[in-house]
Coordinates of C-alpha atoms and ligand atoms in Angstrom, one line a residue:
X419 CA 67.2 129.1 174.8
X420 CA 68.9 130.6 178.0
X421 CA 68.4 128.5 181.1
X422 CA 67.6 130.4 184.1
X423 CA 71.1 131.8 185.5
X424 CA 70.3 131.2 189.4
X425 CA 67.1 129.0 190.3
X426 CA 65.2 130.5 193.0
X427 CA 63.7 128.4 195.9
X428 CA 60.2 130.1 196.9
X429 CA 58.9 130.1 200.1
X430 CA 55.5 130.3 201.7
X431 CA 53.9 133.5 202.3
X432 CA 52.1 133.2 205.6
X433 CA 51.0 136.3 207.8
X434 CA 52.4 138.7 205.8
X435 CA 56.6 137.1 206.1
X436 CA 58.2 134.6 204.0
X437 CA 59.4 131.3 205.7
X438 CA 60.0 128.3 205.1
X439 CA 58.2 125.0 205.5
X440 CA 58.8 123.4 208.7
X441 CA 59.8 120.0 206.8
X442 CA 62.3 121.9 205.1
X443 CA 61.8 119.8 202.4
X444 CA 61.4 121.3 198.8
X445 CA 60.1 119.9 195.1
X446 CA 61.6 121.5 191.6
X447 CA 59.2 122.9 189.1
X448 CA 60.7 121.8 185.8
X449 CA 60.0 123.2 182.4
X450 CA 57.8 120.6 180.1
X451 CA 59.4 122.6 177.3
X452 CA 62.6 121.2 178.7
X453 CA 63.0 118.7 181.5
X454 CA 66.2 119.5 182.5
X455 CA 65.4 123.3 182.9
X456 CA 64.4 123.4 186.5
X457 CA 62.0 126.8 187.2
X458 CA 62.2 127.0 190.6
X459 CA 61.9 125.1 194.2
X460 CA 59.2 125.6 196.2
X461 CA 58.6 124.4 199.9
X462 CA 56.7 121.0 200.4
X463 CA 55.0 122.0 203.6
X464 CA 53.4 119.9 206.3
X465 CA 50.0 120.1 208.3
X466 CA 52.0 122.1 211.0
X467 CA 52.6 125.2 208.2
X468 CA 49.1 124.6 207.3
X469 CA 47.7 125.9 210.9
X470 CA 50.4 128.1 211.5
X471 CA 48.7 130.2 208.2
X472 CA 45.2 129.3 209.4
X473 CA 45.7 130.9 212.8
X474 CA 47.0 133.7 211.5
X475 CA 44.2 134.0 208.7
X476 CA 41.3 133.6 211.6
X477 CA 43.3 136.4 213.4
X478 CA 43.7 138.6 210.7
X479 CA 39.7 138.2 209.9
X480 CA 38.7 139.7 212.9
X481 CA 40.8 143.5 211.4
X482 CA 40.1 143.3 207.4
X483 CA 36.3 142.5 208.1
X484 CA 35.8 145.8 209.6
X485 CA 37.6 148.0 206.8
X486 CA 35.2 149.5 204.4
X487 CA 34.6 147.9 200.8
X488 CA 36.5 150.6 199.7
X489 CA 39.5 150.3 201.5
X490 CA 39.8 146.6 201.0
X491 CA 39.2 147.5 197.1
X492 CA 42.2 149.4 197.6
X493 CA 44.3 146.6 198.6
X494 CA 43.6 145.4 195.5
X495 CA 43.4 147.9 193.0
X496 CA 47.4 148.4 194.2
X497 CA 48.0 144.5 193.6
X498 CA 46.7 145.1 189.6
X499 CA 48.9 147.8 189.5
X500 CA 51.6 146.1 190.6
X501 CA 50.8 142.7 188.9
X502 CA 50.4 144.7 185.7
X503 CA 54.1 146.1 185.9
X504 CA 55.5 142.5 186.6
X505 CA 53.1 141.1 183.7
X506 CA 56.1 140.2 181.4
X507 CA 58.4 138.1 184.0
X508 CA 55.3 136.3 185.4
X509 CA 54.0 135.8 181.6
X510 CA 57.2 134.2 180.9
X511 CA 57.4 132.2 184.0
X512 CA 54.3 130.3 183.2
X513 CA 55.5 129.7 179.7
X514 CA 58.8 127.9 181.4
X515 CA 56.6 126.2 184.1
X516 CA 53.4 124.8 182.7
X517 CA 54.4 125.4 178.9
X518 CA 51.4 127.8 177.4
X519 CA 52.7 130.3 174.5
X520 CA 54.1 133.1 175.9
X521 CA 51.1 135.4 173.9
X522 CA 48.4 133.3 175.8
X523 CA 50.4 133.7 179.0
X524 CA 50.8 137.7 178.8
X525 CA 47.0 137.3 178.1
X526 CA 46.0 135.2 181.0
X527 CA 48.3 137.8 183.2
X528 CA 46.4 140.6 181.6
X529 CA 43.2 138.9 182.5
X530 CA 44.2 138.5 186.4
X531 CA 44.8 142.6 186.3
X532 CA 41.6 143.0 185.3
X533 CA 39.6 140.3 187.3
X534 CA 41.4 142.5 190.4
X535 CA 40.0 145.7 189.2
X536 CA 36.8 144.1 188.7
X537 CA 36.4 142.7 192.3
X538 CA 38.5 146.3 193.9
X539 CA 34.9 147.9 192.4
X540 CA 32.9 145.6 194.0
X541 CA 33.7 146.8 197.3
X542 CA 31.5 149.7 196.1
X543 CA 29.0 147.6 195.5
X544 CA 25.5 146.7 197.4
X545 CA 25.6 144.3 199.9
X546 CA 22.3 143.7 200.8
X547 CA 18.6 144.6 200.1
X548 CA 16.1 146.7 202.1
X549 CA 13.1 144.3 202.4
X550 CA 9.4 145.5 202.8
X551 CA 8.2 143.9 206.1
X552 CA 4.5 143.3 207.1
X553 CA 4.9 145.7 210.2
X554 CA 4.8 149.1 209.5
X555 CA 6.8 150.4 212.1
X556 CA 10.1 148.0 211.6
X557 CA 13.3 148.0 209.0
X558 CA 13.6 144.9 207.5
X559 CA 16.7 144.2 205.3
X560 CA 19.3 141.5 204.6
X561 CA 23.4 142.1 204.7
X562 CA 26.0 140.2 203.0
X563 CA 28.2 139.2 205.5
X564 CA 31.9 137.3 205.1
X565 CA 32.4 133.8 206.1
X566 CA 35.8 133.6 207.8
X567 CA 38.8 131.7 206.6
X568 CA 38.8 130.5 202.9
X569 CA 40.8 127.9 201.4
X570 CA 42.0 128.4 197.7
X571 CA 42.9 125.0 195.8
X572 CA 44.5 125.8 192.5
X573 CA 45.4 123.2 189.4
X574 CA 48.4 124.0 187.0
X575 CA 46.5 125.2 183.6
X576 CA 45.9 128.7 184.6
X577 CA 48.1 129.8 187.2
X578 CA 47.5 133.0 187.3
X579 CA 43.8 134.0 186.7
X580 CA 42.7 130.7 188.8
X581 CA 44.1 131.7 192.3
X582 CA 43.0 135.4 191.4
X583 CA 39.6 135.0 190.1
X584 CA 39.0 132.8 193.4
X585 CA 41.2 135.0 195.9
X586 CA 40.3 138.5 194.9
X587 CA 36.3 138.0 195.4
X588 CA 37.0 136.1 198.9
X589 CA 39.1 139.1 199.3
X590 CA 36.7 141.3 198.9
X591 CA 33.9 140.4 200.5
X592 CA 35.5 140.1 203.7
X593 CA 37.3 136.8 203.8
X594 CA 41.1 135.8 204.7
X595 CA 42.9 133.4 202.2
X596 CA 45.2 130.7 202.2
X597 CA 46.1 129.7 198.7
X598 CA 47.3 125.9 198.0
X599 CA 48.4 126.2 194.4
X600 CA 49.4 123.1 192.0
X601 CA 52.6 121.9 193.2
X602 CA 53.6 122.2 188.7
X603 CA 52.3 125.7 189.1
X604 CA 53.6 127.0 192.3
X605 CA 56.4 129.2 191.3
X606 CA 54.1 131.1 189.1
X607 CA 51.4 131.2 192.1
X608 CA 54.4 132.2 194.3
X609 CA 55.2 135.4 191.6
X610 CA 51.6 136.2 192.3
X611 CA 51.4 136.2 196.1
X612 CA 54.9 138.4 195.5
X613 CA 52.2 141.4 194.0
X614 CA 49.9 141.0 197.1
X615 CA 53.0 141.5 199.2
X616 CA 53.8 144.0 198.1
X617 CA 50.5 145.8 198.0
X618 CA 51.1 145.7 201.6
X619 CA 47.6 143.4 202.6
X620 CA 47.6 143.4 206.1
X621 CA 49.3 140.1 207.8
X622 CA 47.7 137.4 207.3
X623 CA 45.3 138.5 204.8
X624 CA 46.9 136.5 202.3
X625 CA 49.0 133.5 202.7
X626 CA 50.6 131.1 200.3
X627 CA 51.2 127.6 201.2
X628 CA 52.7 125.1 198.7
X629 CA 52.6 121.6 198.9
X630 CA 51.5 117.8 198.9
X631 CA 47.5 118.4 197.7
X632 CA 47.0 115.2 199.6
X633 CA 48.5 117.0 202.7
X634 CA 48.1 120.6 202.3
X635 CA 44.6 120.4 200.1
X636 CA 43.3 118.0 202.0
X637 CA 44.5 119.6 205.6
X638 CA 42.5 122.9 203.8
X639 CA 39.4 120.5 203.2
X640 CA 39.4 118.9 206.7
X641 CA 40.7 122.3 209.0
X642 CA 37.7 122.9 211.5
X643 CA 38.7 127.1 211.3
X644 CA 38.5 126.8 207.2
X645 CA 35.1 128.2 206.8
X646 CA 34.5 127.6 202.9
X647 CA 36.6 125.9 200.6
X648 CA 36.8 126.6 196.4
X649 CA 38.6 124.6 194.2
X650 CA 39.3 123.7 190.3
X651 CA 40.5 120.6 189.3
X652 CA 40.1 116.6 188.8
X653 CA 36.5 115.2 189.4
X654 CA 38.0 112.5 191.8
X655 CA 40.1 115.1 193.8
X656 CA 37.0 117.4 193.3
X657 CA 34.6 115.1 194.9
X658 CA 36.7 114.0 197.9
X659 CA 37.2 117.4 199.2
X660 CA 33.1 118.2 198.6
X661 CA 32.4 115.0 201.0
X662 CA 34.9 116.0 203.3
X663 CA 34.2 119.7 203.8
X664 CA 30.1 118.3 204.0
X665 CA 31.1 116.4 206.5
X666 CA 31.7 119.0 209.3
X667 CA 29.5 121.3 207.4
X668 CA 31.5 123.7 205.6
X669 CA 31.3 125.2 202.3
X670 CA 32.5 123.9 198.9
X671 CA 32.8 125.1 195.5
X672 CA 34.3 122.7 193.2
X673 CA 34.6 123.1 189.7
X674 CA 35.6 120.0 187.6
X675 CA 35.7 118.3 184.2
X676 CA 34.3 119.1 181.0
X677 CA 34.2 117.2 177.6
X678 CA 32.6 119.9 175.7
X679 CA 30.6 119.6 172.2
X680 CA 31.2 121.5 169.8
X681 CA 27.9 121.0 167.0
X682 CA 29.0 121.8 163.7
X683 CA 25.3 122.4 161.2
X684 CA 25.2 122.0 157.5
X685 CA 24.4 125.5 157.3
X686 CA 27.3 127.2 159.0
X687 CA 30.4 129.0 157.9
X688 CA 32.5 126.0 157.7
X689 CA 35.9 128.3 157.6
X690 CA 34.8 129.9 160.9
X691 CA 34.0 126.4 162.5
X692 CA 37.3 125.3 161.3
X693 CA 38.9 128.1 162.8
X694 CA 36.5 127.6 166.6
X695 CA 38.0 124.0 166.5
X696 CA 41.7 124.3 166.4
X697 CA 41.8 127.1 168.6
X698 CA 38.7 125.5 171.1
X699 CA 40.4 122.6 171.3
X700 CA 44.1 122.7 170.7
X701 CA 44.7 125.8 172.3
X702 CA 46.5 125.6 175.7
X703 CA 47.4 122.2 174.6
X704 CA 43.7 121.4 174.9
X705 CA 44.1 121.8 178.8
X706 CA 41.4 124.3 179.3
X707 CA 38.5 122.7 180.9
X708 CA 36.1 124.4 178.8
X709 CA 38.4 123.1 175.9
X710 CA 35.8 121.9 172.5
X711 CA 36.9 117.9 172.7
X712 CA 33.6 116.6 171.0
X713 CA 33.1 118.1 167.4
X714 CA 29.8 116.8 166.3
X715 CA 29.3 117.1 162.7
X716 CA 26.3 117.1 160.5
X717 CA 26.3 114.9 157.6
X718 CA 26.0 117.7 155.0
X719 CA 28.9 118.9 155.2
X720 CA 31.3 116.1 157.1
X721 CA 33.7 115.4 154.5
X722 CA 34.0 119.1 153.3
X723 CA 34.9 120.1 157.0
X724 CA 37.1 117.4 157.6
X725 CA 39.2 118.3 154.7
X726 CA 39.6 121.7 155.7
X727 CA 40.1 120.6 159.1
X728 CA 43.2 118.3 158.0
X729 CA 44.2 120.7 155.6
X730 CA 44.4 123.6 158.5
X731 CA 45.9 121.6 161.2
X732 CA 49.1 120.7 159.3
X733 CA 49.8 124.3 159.3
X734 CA 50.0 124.6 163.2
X735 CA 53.5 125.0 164.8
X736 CA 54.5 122.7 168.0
X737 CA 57.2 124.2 170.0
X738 CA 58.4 126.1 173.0
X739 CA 56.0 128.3 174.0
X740 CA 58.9 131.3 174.5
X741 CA 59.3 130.9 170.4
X742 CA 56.8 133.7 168.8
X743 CA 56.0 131.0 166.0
X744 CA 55.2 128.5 168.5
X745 CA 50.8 127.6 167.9
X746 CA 51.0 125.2 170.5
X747 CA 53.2 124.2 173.3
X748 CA 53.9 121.2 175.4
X749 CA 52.0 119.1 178.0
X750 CA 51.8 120.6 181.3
X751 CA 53.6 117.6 182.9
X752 CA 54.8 114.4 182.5
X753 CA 52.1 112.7 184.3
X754 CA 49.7 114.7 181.9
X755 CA 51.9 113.7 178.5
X756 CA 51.7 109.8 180.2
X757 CA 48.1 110.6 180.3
X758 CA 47.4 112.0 176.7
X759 CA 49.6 109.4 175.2
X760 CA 47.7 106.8 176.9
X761 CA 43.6 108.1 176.1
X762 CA 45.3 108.0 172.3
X763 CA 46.4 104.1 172.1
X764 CA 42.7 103.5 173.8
X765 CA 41.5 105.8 170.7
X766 CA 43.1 103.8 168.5
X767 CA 42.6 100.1 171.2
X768 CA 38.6 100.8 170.8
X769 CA 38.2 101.2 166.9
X770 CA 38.1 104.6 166.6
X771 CA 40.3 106.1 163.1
X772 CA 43.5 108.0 164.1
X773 CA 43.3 110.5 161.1
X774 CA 46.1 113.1 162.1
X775 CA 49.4 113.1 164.8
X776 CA 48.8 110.6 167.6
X777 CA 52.4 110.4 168.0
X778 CA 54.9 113.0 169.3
X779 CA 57.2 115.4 167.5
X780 CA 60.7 113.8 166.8
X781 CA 63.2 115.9 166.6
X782 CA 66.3 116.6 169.0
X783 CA 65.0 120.0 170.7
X784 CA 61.7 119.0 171.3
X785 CA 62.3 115.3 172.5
X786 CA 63.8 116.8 175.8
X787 CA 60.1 118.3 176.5
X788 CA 56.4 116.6 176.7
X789 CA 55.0 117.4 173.4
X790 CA 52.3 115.9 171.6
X791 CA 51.7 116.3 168.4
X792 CA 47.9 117.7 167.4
X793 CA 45.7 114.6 166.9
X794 CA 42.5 114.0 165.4
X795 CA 40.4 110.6 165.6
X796 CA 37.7 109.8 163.4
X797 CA 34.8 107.4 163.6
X798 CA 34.2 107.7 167.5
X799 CA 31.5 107.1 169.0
X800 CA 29.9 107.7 171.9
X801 CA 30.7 104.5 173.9
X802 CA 34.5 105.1 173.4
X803 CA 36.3 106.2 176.2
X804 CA 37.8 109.3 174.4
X805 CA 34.2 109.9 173.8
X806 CA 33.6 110.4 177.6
X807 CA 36.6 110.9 179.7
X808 CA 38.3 114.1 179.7
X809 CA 41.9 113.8 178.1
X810 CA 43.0 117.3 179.0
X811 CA 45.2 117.2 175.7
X812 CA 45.4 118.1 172.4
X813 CA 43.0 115.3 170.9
X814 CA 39.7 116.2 168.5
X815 CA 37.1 112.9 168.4
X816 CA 35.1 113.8 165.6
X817 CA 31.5 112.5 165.3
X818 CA 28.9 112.1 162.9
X819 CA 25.2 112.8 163.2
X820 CA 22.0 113.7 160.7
X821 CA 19.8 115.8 162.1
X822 CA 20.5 118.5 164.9
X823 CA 18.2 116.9 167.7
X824 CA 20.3 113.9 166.9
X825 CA 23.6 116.4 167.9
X826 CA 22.2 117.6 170.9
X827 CA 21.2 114.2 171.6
X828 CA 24.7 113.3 171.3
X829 CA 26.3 116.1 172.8
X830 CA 24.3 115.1 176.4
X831 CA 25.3 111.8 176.6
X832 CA 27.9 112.4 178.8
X833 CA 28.1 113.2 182.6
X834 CA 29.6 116.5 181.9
X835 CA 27.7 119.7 181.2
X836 CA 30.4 122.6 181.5
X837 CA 30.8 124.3 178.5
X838 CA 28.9 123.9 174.6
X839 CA 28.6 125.3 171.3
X840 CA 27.1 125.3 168.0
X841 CA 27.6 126.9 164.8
X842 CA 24.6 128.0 162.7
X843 CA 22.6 130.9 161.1
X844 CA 19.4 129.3 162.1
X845 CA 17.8 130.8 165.1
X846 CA 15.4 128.1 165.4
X847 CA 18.5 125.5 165.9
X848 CA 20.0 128.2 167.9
X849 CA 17.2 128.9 170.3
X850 CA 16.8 124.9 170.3
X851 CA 19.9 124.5 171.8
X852 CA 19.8 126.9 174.4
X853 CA 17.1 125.0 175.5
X854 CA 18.2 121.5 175.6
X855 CA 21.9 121.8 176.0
X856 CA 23.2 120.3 179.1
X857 CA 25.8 122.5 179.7
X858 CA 26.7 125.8 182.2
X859 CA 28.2 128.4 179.1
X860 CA 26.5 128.3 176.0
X861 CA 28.6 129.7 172.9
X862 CA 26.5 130.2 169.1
X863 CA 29.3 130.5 166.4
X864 CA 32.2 130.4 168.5
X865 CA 34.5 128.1 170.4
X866 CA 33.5 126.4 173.4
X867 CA 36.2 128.0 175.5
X868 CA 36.2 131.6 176.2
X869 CA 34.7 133.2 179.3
X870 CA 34.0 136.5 180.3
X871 CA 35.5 137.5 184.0
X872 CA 31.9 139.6 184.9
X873 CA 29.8 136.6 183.5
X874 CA 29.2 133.7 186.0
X875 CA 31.4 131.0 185.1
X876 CA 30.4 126.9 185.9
X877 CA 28.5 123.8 184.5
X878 CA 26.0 121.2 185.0
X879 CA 26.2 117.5 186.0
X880 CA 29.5 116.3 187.1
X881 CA 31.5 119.4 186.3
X882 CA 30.6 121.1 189.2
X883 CA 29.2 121.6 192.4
X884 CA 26.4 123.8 190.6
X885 CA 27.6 127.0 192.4
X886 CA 28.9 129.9 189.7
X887 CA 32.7 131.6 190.1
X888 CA 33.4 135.0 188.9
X889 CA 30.8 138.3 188.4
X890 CA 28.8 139.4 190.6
X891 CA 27.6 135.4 191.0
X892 CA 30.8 134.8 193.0
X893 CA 29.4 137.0 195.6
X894 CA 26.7 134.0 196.5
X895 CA 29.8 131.9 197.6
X896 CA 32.3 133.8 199.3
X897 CA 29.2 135.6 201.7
X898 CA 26.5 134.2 203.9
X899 CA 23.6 136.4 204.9
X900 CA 22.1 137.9 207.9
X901 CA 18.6 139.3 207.9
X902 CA 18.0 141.9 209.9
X903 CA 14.9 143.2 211.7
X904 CA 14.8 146.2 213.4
X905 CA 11.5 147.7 214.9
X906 CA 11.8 150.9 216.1
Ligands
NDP2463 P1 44.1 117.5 190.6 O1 42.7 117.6 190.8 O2 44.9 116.4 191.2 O3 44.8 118.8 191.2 C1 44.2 120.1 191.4 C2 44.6 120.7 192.7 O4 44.1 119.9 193.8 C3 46.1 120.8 192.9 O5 46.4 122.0 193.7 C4 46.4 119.6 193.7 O6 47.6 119.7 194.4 C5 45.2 119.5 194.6 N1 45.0 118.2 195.2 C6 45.5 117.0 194.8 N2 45.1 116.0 195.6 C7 44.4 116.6 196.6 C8 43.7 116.1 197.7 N3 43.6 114.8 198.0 N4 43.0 116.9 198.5 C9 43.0 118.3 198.2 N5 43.6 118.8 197.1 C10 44.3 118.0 196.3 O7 44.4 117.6 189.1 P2 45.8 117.2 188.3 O8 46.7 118.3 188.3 O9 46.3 115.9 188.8 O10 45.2 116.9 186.9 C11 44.5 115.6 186.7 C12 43.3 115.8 185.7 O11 42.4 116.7 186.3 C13 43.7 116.4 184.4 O12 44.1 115.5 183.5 C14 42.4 117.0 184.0 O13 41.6 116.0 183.4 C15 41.7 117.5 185.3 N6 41.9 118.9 185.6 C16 40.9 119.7 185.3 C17 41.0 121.0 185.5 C18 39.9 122.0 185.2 O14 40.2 123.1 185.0 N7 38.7 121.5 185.3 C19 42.3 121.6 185.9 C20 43.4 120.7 186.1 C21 43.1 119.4 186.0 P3 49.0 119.0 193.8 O15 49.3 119.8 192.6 O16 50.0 119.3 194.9 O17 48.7 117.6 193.6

């Protein structure tokens, strides 16, 4: 594997130049495939950068506010282009910084292209509705209106359509960004901001600023000139920036955690449920937050599933992510591997039955990264902690139940509700689960993860702040509205 010739150092983008941190500090981004493969440096900035690229946000409001829809869809439509032509080399750089397979990182790429398309048409789109009023004589109607400054706070596991699919709306509705990426993801973020450079966004339309998320993220949370602030990530972080940004009345969007269910009936296709498993929950390294952790079994069919479950999972390939036969790569990060490793001895601490991997792979190449091999527990319950915290790792608790009210039962006793699924050819089980599932996306016969970028994406209960991202419902954050009255 060819380590990168010349590591870069990145800097942060901030009305429209590229400069350094004032600290002049800088962190490595280091490949989990490889530890000593450093990616890139990027600038650990202080609260002083931070204003410097909130001032020139608030300035550069006041210009890209008055452009047409249109023209700001421009803007963007020219960043796809151009992110589209770099899609290879920023694939690849997520592969060697957070450690996906290089097919699902093309594919993530791909999908920030189109989420920029998607939101470059919105600028065509309605903004308002023309309201009958009780006088005759007057024109009532409301307009969407921007709400200033927005700060963008970005975790590591999709680096690319993350910062996009919250950037481009704000974008487009009006707003000025400063995006705070994951300090493991920034060089990847930085590859991004690159495109919207040179798309030639107005200064200060778009600014990057890496560093500390207790300084930077938290300086985003806390500045009074930050109008709204959207993030993805932890619950704890989550929650501390919701009560801070409350505070002085701004406004949030967090989404969070998942632990999602994934309801296996006796009556389903117990190949395709196989298949929706793996991928659902192994995928990514199982670091997707709508990844299927839960898989809830009927009794029916338990031991038939769990053979071919066993049987199928030997088959998948840990490795670099660069490798075209690699299934499944490393954990994102050490802290994340430390993590995994540690929600697996409680597995096995707390009774449950560690029936495949637990352990990681042993030979020379891949000892020098975080891997973890695929791992499936059986017996858990609901009680247990891998039963209720989110592992973010490649770890299936599997779980048995009768009936399907008992699965559903099951499936909400958690303080999660992002994403669900169920596999059956009963509509009556189907149409019973809409119904009672505590969860934001709802999948029938397919894995819990998978979203659509024009469907509104976010869940229930503690995994979010109940606003949606992405569609048309990301309009309802990124704008406020004025109703106007006009009598003539
Ligand atoms: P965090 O919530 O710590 O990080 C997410 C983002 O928030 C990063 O940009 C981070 O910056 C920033 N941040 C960190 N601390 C603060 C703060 N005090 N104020 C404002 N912003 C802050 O997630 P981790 O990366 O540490 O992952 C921990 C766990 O979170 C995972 O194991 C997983 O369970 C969950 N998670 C869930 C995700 C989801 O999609 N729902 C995504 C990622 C993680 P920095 O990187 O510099 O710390």
């Amino acid at each position: 594997m060819a380590i990168l010739s010349q590591t870069k150092t990145f800097l942060n983008y901030i009305n429209g130049n590229w400069q350094s941190g004032s600290s002049e500090d800088v962190s490595k981004s280091i490949n989990p495939a490889n530890k000593e493969e450093v990616v890139g440096y990027v600038q650990v900035s202080t609260r002083e950068d931070l204003n410097e690229a909130v001032q020139a946000a608030k300035q550069a409001q006041k210009g890209w506010k008055k452009l047409s829809g249109v023209e700001r869809g421009n803007y963007l439509f020219k960043a796809a282009e151009i992110l589209e032509k770099k899609l290879d080399d920023i694939a690849e750089t997520m592969t060697r910084e957070m450690g996906k397979t290089l097919a699902e990182a093309r594919g993530e790429t791909a999908r920030g292209v189109a989420i920029l398309r998607y939101y470059a048409g919105e600028g065509m789109r309605k903004m308002g509705d023309l309201i009958p009023s009780s006088d005759s004589g007057a024109l009532m109607f409301s307009k969407r209106v921007p709400l200033g400054v927005v700060g963008v706070i970005t975790p590591w596991n999709f680096p690319v359509a993350i910062p996009i699919w919250k950037s481009a709306p704000a974008l487009i509705y009006g707003n000025t960004v400063i995006l705070k990426p994951a300090t493991e993801a920034a060089v990847t973020a930085a590859k991004v901001i690159e495109c919207f450079h040179e798309a030639g966004f107005p200064q200060g339309v778009m600014n990057l600023v890496t560093g500390k998320g207790s300084v930077i993220g938290q300086g985003l949370a806390e500045h009074k000139d930050v109008e709204a602030i959207t993030f993805t990530g932890s619950n704890s972080v989550g929650n501390q920036i919701g009560k801070t940004a409350a505070a002085r009345n701004a406004k949030y969007q967090l989404e969070m955690g998942g632990k999602n269910p994934i309801i296996i009936a006796n009556d389903c296709d117990i190949d395709l449920a196989v298949d929706a498993v793996l991928s659902g929950g192994l995928k990514s390294t199982g670091q997707k937050c709508t990844c299927s952790s839960r898989v809830i079994v009927q009794s029916g069919i338990y031991n038939e599933f769990k053979v071919k479950l066993l049987d199928k999972v030997k088959t998948i390939k840990v490795g670099n992510g660069l490798e075209s036969d690699t299934w499944m790569g490393p954990c994102a990060t050490e802290d994340q591997y430390n993590t995994v490793r540690g929600y697996i001895q409680k597995g096995i601490d707390e009774g449950a039955e560690l029936i495949f991997g637990g352990d990681a792979p042993n030979t020379e190449e891949l000892g020098k990264g975080f891997y973890v091999n695929p791992t499936i527990f059986d017996h858990v319950s609901s009680k247990m902690t891998i039963a209720q915290e989110e592992i973010f790792g490649p770890v299936l608790a599997l779980m048995k139940v009768d009936t399907i009210k008992d699965a559903i039962n099951l499936a909400n006793d958690i303080e999660f509700g992002l994403s669900a699924s169920i596999f059956t050819k009963d509509i009556s089980q189907i149409l019973t689960f809409i119904d009672d599932i505590e969860a934001g996306l709802i999948r029938v016969n397919s894995e819990t993860a998978g979203v659509e970028l024009q469907a509104p994406f976010g869940g229930m209960k503690a995994s979010s702040s109940h606003s949606r991202e992405q569609g048309e419902a990301a309009k309802e954050f990124f704008t406020t509205t004025k109703t106007v009255f006009i009598k003539g």
